[in-house]
Amino acid sequence: MTRGDDDVIRLLNVGCRFGSQHVLKDLTLGISAGETLAIIGESGCGKSVTMKVMMQLIRQTSGSVEWFGRDVTAIPPGERLQQQLRLGYLFQGAALFDSLNIFENVAFGIQENQRFSRDEIRDVVFERLREVGLQEDVARKRPSEISGGMQKRVGLARALALSPDVMFYDEPTTGLDPVTSRRIDDLIESVRRNRGVAGIIVTHDLRTVRRVADRVVMLYPLRRLQPDDRQLIFDGTVTELAECDDPRVREFVAEELSDVRAA
């Protein structure tokens, strides 16, 4: 399940190191259009690096990355920027601009990268805020004046303003209470259902995995692998994850998915 002809993003034998520290080794992984993929694993296994290599925020040391069937290195720089705008990113801390209000945060990408009239920008901003469950009166507030959960929603609205084909979610529910976490999970699912957007989620939260993932992959730290072991130690559905007998997977999942096994 690591590669398919309809993959929107592929990593092919990708390796990544920082100085002498190897983080990824010979990783091959693909995600299909409309699929929601969760990347899990213990801290230090390379989850966030994998996501950033997919987006080319970090360049791999070896192997290749494909966007929409094309090797990224073969795409001319100007066109590559346009292709990169098809990738949306919800940062772990929302990463809103403190000096801008909510309207300006959501409008930032379309003002910088597309040609819209002032009225069109206004319409897009308010449509995206409504899409993530926020009222128009939040638009004039500063990020510091709204809750962490609302900041996450604003970050998602900003990413969706550019109508991406792929959304990346970096620990989308970290630091949120259970009720707000469920709301964020519901939003991730609604983006997939209503827009057909592929989603890639890096998370430690197995409740999020259970709620939204079509497919789960688990990475393992290179330092704990034998020389011939694969870094990707699981690739399958949530049910298959719950039933996996690999002791490394069992240790990570523990009893978190016991009700999935029972079902």
CSV table of C-alpha atoms in Angstrom, one decimal:
chain,number,residue,atom,x,y,z
A,1,MET,CA,0.0,0.0,0.0
A,2,THR,CA,3.0,2.3,-0.3
A,3,ARG,CA,2.5,3.3,-3.9
A,4,GLY,CA,-0.3,3.7,-6.5
A,5,ASP,CA,-0.9,5.2,-9.9
A,6,ASP,CA,-3.3,7.8,-8.4
A,7,ASP,CA,-0.9,9.0,-5.7
A,8,VAL,CA,-0.9,12.8,-5.3
A,9,ILE,CA,2.3,12.6,-3.3
A,10,ARG,CA,5.0,9.9,-3.4
A,11,LEU,CA,8.2,9.4,-1.5
A,12,LEU,CA,10.5,7.0,-3.3
A,13,ASN,CA,13.4,5.5,-1.3
A,14,VAL,CA,13.8,8.8,0.5
A,15,GLY,CA,16.6,9.3,3.0
A,16,CYS,CA,17.2,12.4,5.2
A,17,ARG,CA,19.9,13.2,7.6
A,18,PHE,CA,21.1,16.3,9.5
A,19,GLY,CA,24.9,16.2,9.8
A,20,SER,CA,25.7,12.7,11.0
A,21,GLN,CA,22.2,12.0,12.3
A,22,HIS,CA,20.0,9.9,10.0
A,23,VAL,CA,16.3,10.4,10.4
A,24,LEU,CA,14.8,8.7,7.4
A,25,LYS,CA,16.2,5.8,5.4
A,26,ASP,CA,14.9,4.3,2.1
A,27,LEU,CA,11.3,5.4,2.9
A,28,THR,CA,8.8,4.7,0.1
A,29,LEU,CA,5.3,6.0,0.8
A,30,GLY,CA,2.4,7.4,-1.3
A,31,ILE,CA,-1.0,8.9,-0.6
A,32,SER,CA,-3.9,8.8,-3.0
A,33,ALA,CA,-6.3,11.5,-4.0
A,34,GLY,CA,-9.1,11.9,-1.4
A,35,GLU,CA,-7.4,9.7,1.2
A,36,THR,CA,-6.7,10.6,4.8
A,37,LEU,CA,-3.4,9.2,5.9
A,38,ALA,CA,-2.2,9.3,9.6
A,39,ILE,CA,1.5,9.0,10.3
A,40,ILE,CA,2.2,7.8,13.8
A,41,GLY,CA,5.1,6.6,15.9
A,42,GLU,CA,7.1,7.5,19.0
A,43,SER,CA,8.9,10.8,19.3
A,44,GLY,CA,12.1,11.0,17.2
A,45,CYS,CA,10.9,8.5,14.6
A,46,GLY,CA,10.8,11.0,11.7
A,47,LYS,CA,7.1,11.8,11.4
A,48,SER,CA,7.4,15.6,11.1
A,49,VAL,CA,10.4,15.3,8.9
A,50,THR,CA,8.5,13.0,6.6
A,51,MET,CA,5.7,15.6,6.3
A,52,LYS,CA,8.1,18.4,5.7
A,53,VAL,CA,10.0,16.4,3.0
A,54,MET,CA,6.6,15.7,1.4
A,55,MET,CA,6.0,19.5,1.2
A,56,GLN,CA,9.7,20.2,0.3
A,57,LEU,CA,10.1,22.4,3.4
A,58,ILE,CA,13.1,20.1,4.0
A,59,ARG,CA,15.0,18.6,1.1
A,60,GLN,CA,15.7,14.9,1.2
A,61,THR,CA,19.3,13.6,1.2
A,62,SER,CA,18.5,10.8,-1.1
A,63,GLY,CA,15.6,9.4,-3.1
A,64,SER,CA,12.9,11.4,-4.8
A,65,VAL,CA,9.6,13.2,-4.1
A,66,GLU,CA,6.8,13.4,-6.6
A,67,TRP,CA,3.9,15.8,-6.6
A,68,PHE,CA,0.9,14.8,-8.7
A,69,GLY,CA,2.9,12.3,-10.7
A,70,ARG,CA,5.9,14.5,-11.4
A,71,ASP,CA,9.4,14.5,-9.8
A,72,VAL,CA,9.7,17.8,-7.9
A,73,THR,CA,13.2,18.4,-9.2
A,74,ALA,CA,12.0,18.3,-12.8
A,75,ILE,CA,9.4,21.0,-12.2
A,76,PRO,CA,10.6,24.5,-13.2
A,77,PRO,CA,11.0,26.9,-10.2
A,78,GLY,CA,8.1,29.2,-11.1
A,79,GLU,CA,5.7,26.3,-11.8
A,80,ARG,CA,6.9,24.6,-8.6
A,81,LEU,CA,5.7,27.5,-6.6
A,82,GLN,CA,2.3,27.2,-8.2
A,83,GLN,CA,2.2,23.4,-7.4
A,84,GLN,CA,3.2,24.1,-3.8
A,85,LEU,CA,0.2,26.3,-3.5
A,86,ARG,CA,-1.9,23.1,-4.0
A,87,LEU,CA,-0.5,22.0,-0.6
A,88,GLY,CA,-2.2,23.4,2.5
A,89,TYR,CA,-0.5,23.2,5.9
A,90,LEU,CA,-2.1,23.5,9.4
A,91,PHE,CA,0.8,24.2,11.7
A,92,GLN,CA,0.9,22.6,15.2
A,93,GLY,CA,0.6,26.0,16.9
A,94,ALA,CA,-1.7,27.5,14.2
A,95,ALA,CA,1.2,29.9,13.4
A,96,LEU,CA,-1.0,32.9,13.0
A,97,PHE,CA,0.5,36.4,12.5
A,98,ASP,CA,0.1,38.2,15.9
A,99,SER,CA,0.3,41.6,14.2
A,100,LEU,CA,-2.6,40.9,11.9
A,101,ASN,CA,-6.3,40.4,12.8
A,102,ILE,CA,-8.2,37.2,11.9
A,103,PHE,CA,-9.5,38.6,8.6
A,104,GLU,CA,-6.0,39.6,7.5
A,105,ASN,CA,-4.6,36.2,8.6
A,106,VAL,CA,-7.1,34.3,6.5
A,107,ALA,CA,-6.7,36.7,3.5
A,108,PHE,CA,-2.9,36.6,3.6
A,109,GLY,CA,-2.3,33.8,1.2
A,110,ILE,CA,-4.8,34.9,-1.5
A,111,GLN,CA,-3.6,38.4,-1.3
A,112,GLU,CA,0.0,37.3,-1.9
A,113,ASN,CA,-0.5,34.6,-4.5
A,114,GLN,CA,-3.7,35.2,-6.5
A,115,ARG,CA,-5.5,38.0,-8.2
A,116,PHE,CA,-8.7,38.8,-6.4
A,117,SER,CA,-10.7,42.0,-6.1
A,118,ARG,CA,-11.2,43.4,-2.6
A,119,ASP,CA,-14.8,42.1,-2.6
A,120,GLU,CA,-13.8,38.7,-3.8
A,121,ILE,CA,-11.2,38.5,-1.0
A,122,ARG,CA,-13.8,39.5,1.6
A,123,ASP,CA,-16.2,36.8,0.3
A,124,VAL,CA,-13.6,34.1,0.4
A,125,VAL,CA,-12.5,35.0,3.9
A,126,PHE,CA,-16.0,34.9,5.4
A,127,GLU,CA,-16.8,31.7,3.5
A,128,ARG,CA,-13.8,30.0,4.9
A,129,LEU,CA,-14.5,31.3,8.4
A,130,ARG,CA,-18.0,29.9,8.2
A,131,GLU,CA,-16.7,26.6,6.8
A,132,VAL,CA,-14.6,26.1,10.0
A,133,GLY,CA,-17.5,27.1,12.2
A,134,LEU,CA,-16.6,30.7,13.1
A,135,GLN,CA,-18.8,33.7,13.1
A,136,GLU,CA,-18.0,36.8,11.1
A,137,ASP,CA,-17.5,38.9,14.2
A,138,VAL,CA,-14.3,37.1,15.0
A,139,ALA,CA,-12.7,38.6,11.9
A,140,ARG,CA,-11.6,41.9,13.6
A,141,LYS,CA,-10.1,40.2,16.6
A,142,ARG,CA,-6.4,39.5,17.1
A,143,PRO,CA,-5.1,35.9,17.6
A,144,SER,CA,-4.4,36.7,21.2
A,145,GLU,CA,-8.0,37.4,21.8
A,146,ILE,CA,-9.3,34.0,20.8
A,147,SER,CA,-8.9,30.5,22.3
A,148,GLY,CA,-6.3,27.9,21.1
A,149,GLY,CA,-9.1,25.9,19.5
A,150,MET,CA,-10.3,28.9,17.6
A,151,GLN,CA,-6.8,29.7,16.5
A,152,LYS,CA,-6.5,26.2,15.0
A,153,ARG,CA,-9.8,26.8,13.1
A,154,VAL,CA,-8.5,30.1,11.8
A,155,GLY,CA,-5.3,28.4,10.7
A,156,LEU,CA,-7.4,25.8,8.8
A,157,ALA,CA,-9.5,28.6,7.2
A,158,ARG,CA,-6.3,30.3,6.0
A,159,ALA,CA,-5.0,27.1,4.5
A,160,LEU,CA,-8.4,26.3,2.8
A,161,ALA,CA,-8.6,29.8,1.3
A,162,LEU,CA,-6.2,28.7,-1.4
A,163,SER,CA,-8.3,25.6,-2.2
A,164,PRO,CA,-5.6,23.1,-1.8
A,165,ASP,CA,-5.7,19.5,-3.2
A,166,VAL,CA,-3.7,18.2,-0.2
A,167,MET,CA,-3.9,19.2,3.4
A,168,PHE,CA,-1.1,18.6,5.9
A,169,TYR,CA,-2.1,18.6,9.6
A,170,ASP,CA,0.8,18.7,12.1
A,171,GLU,CA,-0.4,17.5,15.6
A,172,PRO,CA,-3.8,19.2,15.0
A,173,THR,CA,-5.2,18.4,18.5
A,174,THR,CA,-2.2,18.8,20.7
A,175,GLY,CA,-2.9,20.9,23.8
A,176,LEU,CA,-6.7,20.9,23.1
A,177,ASP,CA,-9.4,19.7,25.5
A,178,PRO,CA,-11.4,16.6,24.4
A,179,VAL,CA,-14.4,18.6,23.2
A,180,THR,CA,-12.3,20.9,21.0
A,181,SER,CA,-10.2,18.0,19.8
A,182,ARG,CA,-13.4,16.3,18.5
A,183,ARG,CA,-14.4,19.5,16.7
A,184,ILE,CA,-11.0,19.7,15.0
A,185,ASP,CA,-11.4,16.0,14.0
A,186,ASP,CA,-14.8,16.7,12.6
A,187,LEU,CA,-13.4,19.6,10.6
A,188,ILE,CA,-10.7,17.4,9.1
A,189,GLU,CA,-13.3,14.8,8.1
A,190,SER,CA,-15.6,17.5,6.6
A,191,VAL,CA,-12.7,18.9,4.5
A,192,ARG,CA,-12.2,15.4,3.0
A,193,ARG,CA,-15.9,14.7,2.6
A,194,ASN,CA,-16.9,18.1,1.1
A,195,ARG,CA,-13.8,19.0,-0.9
A,196,GLY,CA,-12.3,15.6,-1.7
A,197,VAL,CA,-9.0,16.9,-0.3
A,198,ALA,CA,-6.3,14.3,0.5
A,199,GLY,CA,-5.1,14.7,4.2
A,200,ILE,CA,-1.8,13.8,5.8
A,201,ILE,CA,-1.9,13.9,9.6
A,202,VAL,CA,1.1,13.6,12.0
A,203,THR,CA,-0.3,12.9,15.4
A,204,HIS,CA,0.3,11.1,18.7
A,205,ASP,CA,-3.5,11.1,19.4
A,206,LEU,CA,-4.9,7.7,18.5
A,207,ARG,CA,-8.4,9.1,19.0
A,208,THR,CA,-7.9,11.4,16.1
A,209,VAL,CA,-6.5,8.4,14.1
A,210,ARG,CA,-9.5,6.4,14.9
A,211,ARG,CA,-12.0,9.1,13.9
A,212,VAL,CA,-10.5,10.4,10.7
A,213,ALA,CA,-7.9,8.1,9.1
A,214,ASP,CA,-8.6,5.9,6.1
A,215,ARG,CA,-5.1,4.5,6.4
A,216,VAL,CA,-2.3,4.5,9.0
A,217,VAL,CA,1.5,4.2,8.7
A,218,MET,CA,3.8,3.8,11.6
A,219,LEU,CA,7.5,4.8,11.5
A,220,TYR,CA,10.2,3.5,13.9
A,221,PRO,CA,13.3,5.3,15.0
A,222,LEU,CA,16.3,4.4,12.9
A,223,ARG,CA,18.5,4.1,16.0
A,224,ARG,CA,16.4,1.2,17.3
A,225,LEU,CA,16.3,-0.7,14.0
A,226,GLN,CA,18.5,-3.5,12.9
A,227,PRO,CA,20.5,-2.7,9.7
A,228,ASP,CA,18.2,-4.6,7.4
A,229,ASP,CA,14.9,-3.6,9.0
A,230,ARG,CA,12.4,-1.3,7.3
A,231,GLN,CA,11.6,2.0,9.0
A,232,LEU,CA,8.0,1.8,8.0
A,233,ILE,CA,6.8,-1.0,10.3
A,234,PHE,CA,3.0,-0.8,9.7
A,235,ASP,CA,0.8,0.3,6.8
A,236,GLY,CA,-2.9,-0.5,6.9
A,237,THR,CA,-6.3,0.4,8.2
A,238,VAL,CA,-7.2,1.4,11.8
A,239,THR,CA,-8.7,-2.1,12.3
A,240,GLU,CA,-5.6,-3.7,11.1
A,241,LEU,CA,-3.5,-1.5,13.4
A,242,ALA,CA,-5.6,-2.6,16.4
A,243,GLU,CA,-5.1,-6.3,15.4
A,244,CYS,CA,-1.4,-6.0,14.5
A,245,ASP,CA,0.8,-8.5,16.4
A,246,ASP,CA,4.1,-6.7,15.9
A,247,PRO,CA,5.3,-6.0,19.5
A,248,ARG,CA,6.6,-2.6,18.5
A,249,VAL,CA,3.1,-1.6,17.2
A,250,ARG,CA,1.4,-3.3,20.2
A,251,GLU,CA,3.6,-1.3,22.7
A,252,PHE,CA,2.6,2.0,21.0
A,253,VAL,CA,-1.1,1.2,20.6
A,254,ALA,CA,-1.4,-0.5,24.0
A,255,GLU,CA,-5.1,-0.5,24.9
A,256,GLU,CA,-6.0,2.7,23.1
A,257,LEU,CA,-7.8,0.8,20.3
A,258,SER,CA,-9.2,-2.1,22.3
A,259,ASP,CA,-12.8,-1.2,21.3
A,260,VAL,CA,-11.8,-1.4,17.7
A,261,ARG,CA,-10.5,-4.9,18.2
A,262,ALA,CA,-13.7,-5.8,20.1
A,263,ALA,CA,-15.8,-4.6,17.2
